[in-house]
Amino acid sequence: MLVAKRFAERGKTVGVELADTSDAVAKAHEQWKSSPLGENVQVNFRRSDGFDLAINTAAPTLVFLDPPFEDREREWQLLAGTCMFLREHNIPFLAWYPYSWHTFPNWIVETTQCLTWEVLWAKCGAKPSQNLKGCGMLVSDCVADVLQENRSTLEPLPACLGWELRVR
């Protein structure tokens, strides 16, 4: 929503297409869909698979991916493929991922060649663990520019909590 609002402030028409199969997400969407984002922002929600929507929507203004990671390996693959497709087609996107161990975040950054913003609240130990240590966002180039412009606004929260913000 922050990125959509920033694009709208620049006078751009922003269309955000949201998709999820979860009942809880559909209910949450109903609660915040009236948030004032500006006259030039259109937010639509569909109860469907987000990967399919991201690839099959004609000329979206912004794509935000937040996979459930229930089938972790499959969803990492889908996330990487979708982000590469979006990047190749110059479609602005953000894609959330969990950080529990170095393997998958490193793999997805190397595979997609996307910039990532990560917030880490715990260090990885000597052995792999599935305990959440942080999270990250893969971002397209134009979204990275907006985040960089707002970095001074975004950095204080992780720092206040003793967390690490890493941009790579």
C-alpha positions as protocol buffer text, in pm:
chain_id: "A"
residue {
  index: 1
  type: MET
  ca { x: 0 y: 0 z: 0 }
}
residue {
  index: 2
  type: LEU
  ca { x: 297 y: 230 z: 71 }
}
residue {
  index: 3
  type: VAL
  ca { x: 428 y: 187 z: -283 }
}
residue {
  index: 4
  type: ALA
  ca { x: 84 y: 234 z: -438 }
}
residue {
  index: 5
  type: LYS
  ca { x: 38 y: 552 z: -237 }
}
residue {
  index: 6
  type: ARG
  ca { x: 379 y: 686 z: -340 }
}
residue {
  index: 7
  type: PHE
  ca { x: 309 y: 617 z: -708 }
}
residue {
  index: 8
  type: ALA
  ca { x: -28 y: 790 z: -670 }
}
residue {
  index: 9
  type: GLU
  ca { x: 137 y: 1095 z: -511 }
}
residue {
  index: 10
  type: ARG
  ca { x: 348 y: 1125 z: -826 }
}
residue {
  index: 11
  type: GLY
  ca { x: 26 y: 1165 z: -1021 }
}
residue {
  index: 12
  type: LYS
  ca { x: 31 y: 820 z: -1174 }
}
residue {
  index: 13
  type: THR
  ca { x: -277 y: 606 z: -1216 }
}
residue {
  index: 14
  type: VAL
  ca { x: -223 y: 297 z: -1003 }
}
residue {
  index: 15
  type: GLY
  ca { x: -406 y: -32 z: -1040 }
}
residue {
  index: 16
  type: VAL
  ca { x: -345 y: -298 z: -777 }
}
residue {
  index: 17
  type: GLU
  ca { x: -481 y: -648 z: -843 }
}
residue {
  index: 18
  type: LEU
  ca { x: -490 y: -870 z: -535 }
}
residue {
  index: 19
  type: ALA
  ca { x: -555 y: -1243 z: -539 }
}
residue {
  index: 20
  type: ASP
  ca { x: -568 y: -1505 z: -267 }
}
residue {
  index: 21
  type: THR
  ca { x: -754 y: -1826 z: -204 }
}
residue {
  index: 22
  type: SER
  ca { x: -775 y: -1775 z: 173 }
}
residue {
  index: 23
  type: ASP
  ca { x: -1102 y: -1688 z: 348 }
}
residue {
  index: 24
  type: ALA
  ca { x: -908 y: -1488 z: 609 }
}
residue {
  index: 25
  type: VAL
  ca { x: -740 y: -1274 z: 344 }
}
residue {
  index: 26
  type: ALA
  ca { x: -1071 y: -1208 z: 169 }
}
residue {
  index: 27
  type: LYS
  ca { x: -1220 y: -1094 z: 501 }
}
residue {
  index: 28
  type: ALA
  ca { x: -918 y: -872 z: 578 }
}
residue {
  index: 29
  type: HIS
  ca { x: -945 y: -713 z: 235 }
}
residue {
  index: 30
  type: GLU
  ca { x: -1303 y: -610 z: 311 }
}
residue {
  index: 31
  type: GLN
  ca { x: -1180 y: -431 z: 625 }
}
residue {
  index: 32
  type: TRP
  ca { x: -908 y: -218 z: 464 }
}
residue {
  index: 33
  type: LYS
  ca { x: -1035 y: -167 z: 111 }
}
residue {
  index: 34
  type: SER
  ca { x: -1180 y: 168 z: 210 }
}
residue {
  index: 35
  type: SER
  ca { x: -836 y: 305 z: 310 }
}
residue {
  index: 36
  type: PRO
  ca { x: -782 y: 639 z: 136 }
}
residue {
  index: 37
  type: LEU
  ca { x: -507 y: 592 z: -122 }
}
residue {
  index: 38
  type: GLY
  ca { x: -611 y: 862 z: -363 }
}
residue {
  index: 39
  type: GLU
  ca { x: -851 y: 914 z: -647 }
}
residue {
  index: 40
  type: ASN
  ca { x: -604 y: 766 z: -894 }
}
residue {
  index: 41
  type: VAL
  ca { x: -567 y: 430 z: -715 }
}
residue {
  index: 42
  type: GLN
  ca { x: -783 y: 131 z: -806 }
}
residue {
  index: 43
  type: VAL
  ca { x: -757 y: -180 z: -584 }
}
residue {
  index: 44
  type: ASN
  ca { x: -927 y: -504 z: -693 }
}
residue {
  index: 45
  type: PHE
  ca { x: -938 y: -834 z: -507 }
}
residue {
  index: 46
  type: ARG
  ca { x: -1001 y: -1176 z: -660 }
}
residue {
  index: 47
  type: ARG
  ca { x: -1030 y: -1511 z: -489 }
}
residue {
  index: 48
  type: SER
  ca { x: -778 y: -1692 z: -709 }
}
residue {
  index: 49
  type: ASP
  ca { x: -414 y: -1800 z: -729 }
}
residue {
  index: 50
  type: GLY
  ca { x: -183 y: -1500 z: -715 }
}
residue {
  index: 51
  type: PHE
  ca { x: 89 y: -1650 z: -935 }
}
residue {
  index: 52
  type: ASP
  ca { x: -162 y: -1701 z: -1216 }
}
residue {
  index: 53
  type: LEU
  ca { x: -302 y: -1352 z: -1174 }
}
residue {
  index: 54
  type: ALA
  ca { x: 46 y: -1195 z: -1175 }
}
residue {
  index: 55
  type: ILE
  ca { x: 140 y: -1356 z: -1506 }
}
residue {
  index: 56
  type: ASN
  ca { x: -198 y: -1330 z: -1680 }
}
residue {
  index: 57
  type: THR
  ca { x: -308 y: -976 z: -1593 }
}
residue {
  index: 58
  type: ALA
  ca { x: -268 y: -738 z: -1886 }
}
residue {
  index: 59
  type: ALA
  ca { x: -35 y: -450 z: -1803 }
}
residue {
  index: 60
  type: PRO
  ca { x: -65 y: -433 z: -1422 }
}
residue {
  index: 61
  type: THR
  ca { x: 69 y: -123 z: -1251 }
}
residue {
  index: 62
  type: LEU
  ca { x: 196 y: -311 z: -946 }
}
residue {
  index: 63
  type: VAL
  ca { x: 217 y: -678 z: -845 }
}
residue {
  index: 64
  type: PHE
  ca { x: 264 y: -781 z: -481 }
}
residue {
  index: 65
  type: LEU
  ca { x: 327 y: -1151 z: -418 }
}
residue {
  index: 66
  type: ASP
  ca { x: 287 y: -1304 z: -72 }
}
residue {
  index: 67
  type: PRO
  ca { x: 294 y: -1683 z: -108 }
}
residue {
  index: 68
  type: PRO
  ca { x: 183 y: -1895 z: 188 }
}
residue {
  index: 69
  type: PHE
  ca { x: 490 y: -2121 z: 155 }
}
residue {
  index: 70
  type: GLU
  ca { x: 286 y: -2426 z: 256 }
}
residue {
  index: 71
  type: ASP
  ca { x: 468 y: -2628 z: -11 }
}
residue {
  index: 72
  type: ARG
  ca { x: 796 y: -2443 z: 38 }
}
residue {
  index: 73
  type: GLU
  ca { x: 1010 y: -2583 z: -242 }
}
residue {
  index: 74
  type: ARG
  ca { x: 734 y: -2554 z: -503 }
}
residue {
  index: 75
  type: GLU
  ca { x: 643 y: -2201 z: -397 }
}
residue {
  index: 76
  type: TRP
  ca { x: 1007 y: -2083 z: -401 }
}
residue {
  index: 77
  type: GLN
  ca { x: 1024 y: -2211 z: -760 }
}
residue {
  index: 78
  type: LEU
  ca { x: 695 y: -2041 z: -852 }
}
residue {
  index: 79
  type: LEU
  ca { x: 804 y: -1718 z: -684 }
}
residue {
  index: 80
  type: ALA
  ca { x: 1136 y: -1712 z: -871 }
}
residue {
  index: 81
  type: GLY
  ca { x: 974 y: -1787 z: -1207 }
}
residue {
  index: 82
  type: THR
  ca { x: 700 y: -1529 z: -1157 }
}
residue {
  index: 83
  type: CYS
  ca { x: 946 y: -1258 z: -1050 }
}
residue {
  index: 84
  type: MET
  ca { x: 1169 y: -1327 z: -1350 }
}
residue {
  index: 85
  type: PHE
  ca { x: 866 y: -1307 z: -1581 }
}
residue {
  index: 86
  type: LEU
  ca { x: 755 y: -978 z: -1425 }
}
residue {
  index: 87
  type: ARG
  ca { x: 1107 y: -835 z: -1438 }
}
residue {
  index: 88
  type: GLU
  ca { x: 1150 y: -933 z: -1805 }
}
residue {
  index: 89
  type: HIS
  ca { x: 822 y: -756 z: -1884 }
}
residue {
  index: 90
  type: ASN
  ca { x: 910 y: -445 z: -1678 }
}
residue {
  index: 91
  type: ILE
  ca { x: 614 y: -495 z: -1447 }
}
residue {
  index: 92
  type: PRO
  ca { x: 662 y: -333 z: -1104 }
}
residue {
  index: 93
  type: PHE
  ca { x: 645 y: -587 z: -822 }
}
residue {
  index: 94
  type: LEU
  ca { x: 723 y: -672 z: -462 }
}
residue {
  index: 95
  type: ALA
  ca { x: 748 y: -1034 z: -352 }
}
residue {
  index: 96
  type: TRP
  ca { x: 756 y: -1139 z: 14 }
}
residue {
  index: 97
  type: TYR
  ca { x: 954 y: -1439 z: 135 }
}
residue {
  index: 98
  type: PRO
  ca { x: 1038 y: -1593 z: 474 }
}
residue {
  index: 99
  type: TYR
  ca { x: 1395 y: -1608 z: 601 }
}
residue {
  index: 100
  type: SER
  ca { x: 1469 y: -1911 z: 818 }
}
residue {
  index: 101
  type: TRP
  ca { x: 1804 y: -2015 z: 671 }
}
residue {
  index: 102
  type: HIS
  ca { x: 2040 y: -1872 z: 406 }
}
residue {
  index: 103
  type: THR
  ca { x: 1972 y: -2131 z: 135 }
}
residue {
  index: 104
  type: PHE
  ca { x: 1647 y: -2019 z: -27 }
}
residue {
  index: 105
  type: PRO
  ca { x: 1689 y: -1641 z: 9 }
}
residue {
  index: 106
  type: ASN
  ca { x: 2038 y: -1663 z: -141 }
}
residue {
  index: 107
  type: TRP
  ca { x: 1911 y: -1890 z: -418 }
}
residue {
  index: 108
  type: ILE
  ca { x: 1622 y: -1663 z: -512 }
}
residue {
  index: 109
  type: VAL
  ca { x: 1838 y: -1349 z: -515 }
}
residue {
  index: 110
  type: GLU
  ca { x: 2096 y: -1520 z: -738 }
}
residue {
  index: 111
  type: THR
  ca { x: 1828 y: -1676 z: -962 }
}
residue {
  index: 112
  type: THR
  ca { x: 1614 y: -1366 z: -1016 }
}
residue {
  index: 113
  type: GLN
  ca { x: 1891 y: -1103 z: -999 }
}
residue {
  index: 114
  type: CYS
  ca { x: 1642 y: -882 z: -814 }
}
residue {
  index: 115
  type: LEU
  ca { x: 1723 y: -638 z: -540 }
}
residue {
  index: 116
  type: THR
  ca { x: 1598 y: -754 z: -201 }
}
residue {
  index: 117
  type: TRP
  ca { x: 1517 y: -579 z: 123 }
}
residue {
  index: 118
  type: GLU
  ca { x: 1544 y: -805 z: 427 }
}
residue {
  index: 119
  type: VAL
  ca { x: 1464 y: -754 z: 792 }
}
residue {
  index: 120
  type: LEU
  ca { x: 1639 y: -1003 z: 1020 }
}
residue {
  index: 121
  type: TRP
  ca { x: 1541 y: -1029 z: 1386 }
}
residue {
  index: 122
  type: ALA
  ca { x: 1739 y: -1341 z: 1475 }
}
residue {
  index: 123
  type: LYS
  ca { x: 2075 y: -1482 z: 1368 }
}
residue {
  index: 124
  type: CYS
  ca { x: 2107 y: -1816 z: 1193 }
}
residue {
  index: 125
  type: GLY
  ca { x: 2278 y: -2074 z: 1411 }
}
residue {
  index: 126
  type: ALA
  ca { x: 2526 y: -2342 z: 1314 }
}
residue {
  index: 127
  type: LYS
  ca { x: 2256 y: -2584 z: 1195 }
}
residue {
  index: 128
  type: PRO
  ca { x: 1968 y: -2525 z: 953 }
}
residue {
  index: 129
  type: SER
  ca { x: 1641 y: -2442 z: 1122 }
}
residue {
  index: 130
  type: GLN
  ca { x: 1289 y: -2372 z: 1002 }
}
residue {
  index: 131
  type: ASN
  ca { x: 1234 y: -2112 z: 1275 }
}
residue {
  index: 132
  type: LEU
  ca { x: 1166 y: -1775 z: 1118 }
}
residue {
  index: 133
  type: LYS
  ca { x: 1467 y: -1543 z: 1151 }
}
residue {
  index: 134
  type: GLY
  ca { x: 1330 y: -1264 z: 936 }
}
residue {
  index: 135
  type: CYS
  ca { x: 1168 y: -1191 z: 605 }
}
residue {
  index: 136
  type: GLY
  ca { x: 1252 y: -1028 z: 279 }
}
residue {
  index: 137
  type: MET
  ca { x: 1104 y: -862 z: -27 }
}
residue {
  index: 138
  type: LEU
  ca { x: 1224 y: -908 z: -382 }
}
residue {
  index: 139
  type: VAL
  ca { x: 1161 y: -584 z: -566 }
}
residue {
  index: 140
  type: SER
  ca { x: 1157 y: -475 z: -928 }
}
residue {
  index: 141
  type: ASP
  ca { x: 1382 y: -191 z: -1035 }
}
residue {
  index: 142
  type: CYS
  ca { x: 1122 y: 89 z: -1027 }
}
residue {
  index: 143
  type: VAL
  ca { x: 990 y: -23 z: -687 }
}
residue {
  index: 144
  type: ALA
  ca { x: 1350 y: -35 z: -560 }
}
residue {
  index: 145
  type: ASP
  ca { x: 1382 y: 332 z: -657 }
}
residue {
  index: 146
  type: VAL
  ca { x: 1072 y: 422 z: -453 }
}
residue {
  index: 147
  type: LEU
  ca { x: 1195 y: 222 z: -152 }
}
residue {
  index: 148
  type: GLN
  ca { x: 1538 y: 385 z: -176 }
}
residue {
  index: 149
  type: GLU
  ca { x: 1376 y: 731 z: -179 }
}
residue {
  index: 150
  type: ASN
  ca { x: 1190 y: 634 z: 140 }
}
residue {
  index: 151
  type: ARG
  ca { x: 1476 y: 445 z: 308 }
}
residue {
  index: 152
  type: SER
  ca { x: 1518 y: 704 z: 585 }
}
residue {
  index: 153
  type: THR
  ca { x: 1150 y: 654 z: 672 }
}
residue {
  index: 154
  type: LEU
  ca { x: 1173 y: 272 z: 660 }
}
residue {
  index: 155
  type: GLU
  ca { x: 1504 y: 217 z: 846 }
}
residue {
  index: 156
  type: PRO
  ca { x: 1418 y: 337 z: 1200 }
}
residue {
  index: 157
  type: LEU
  ca { x: 1167 y: 64 z: 1292 }
}
residue {
  index: 158
  type: PRO
  ca { x: 1399 y: -235 z: 1250 }
}
residue {
  index: 159
  type: ALA
  ca { x: 1683 y: -42 z: 1417 }
}
residue {
  index: 160
  type: CYS
  ca { x: 1461 y: 50 z: 1717 }
}
residue {
  index: 161
  type: LEU
  ca { x: 1378 y: -315 z: 1769 }
}
residue {
  index: 162
  type: GLY
  ca { x: 1741 y: -423 z: 1744 }
}
residue {
  index: 163
  type: TRP
  ca { x: 1682 y: -587 z: 1408 }
}
residue {
  index: 164
  type: GLU
  ca { x: 1895 y: -566 z: 1096 }
}
residue {
  index: 165
  type: LEU
  ca { x: 1778 y: -414 z: 769 }
}
residue {
  index: 166
  type: ARG
  ca { x: 1977 y: -552 z: 480 }
}
residue {
  index: 167
  type: VAL
  ca { x: 1945 y: -436 z: 120 }
}
residue {
  index: 168
  type: ARG
  ca { x: 2121 y: -651 z: -138 }
}
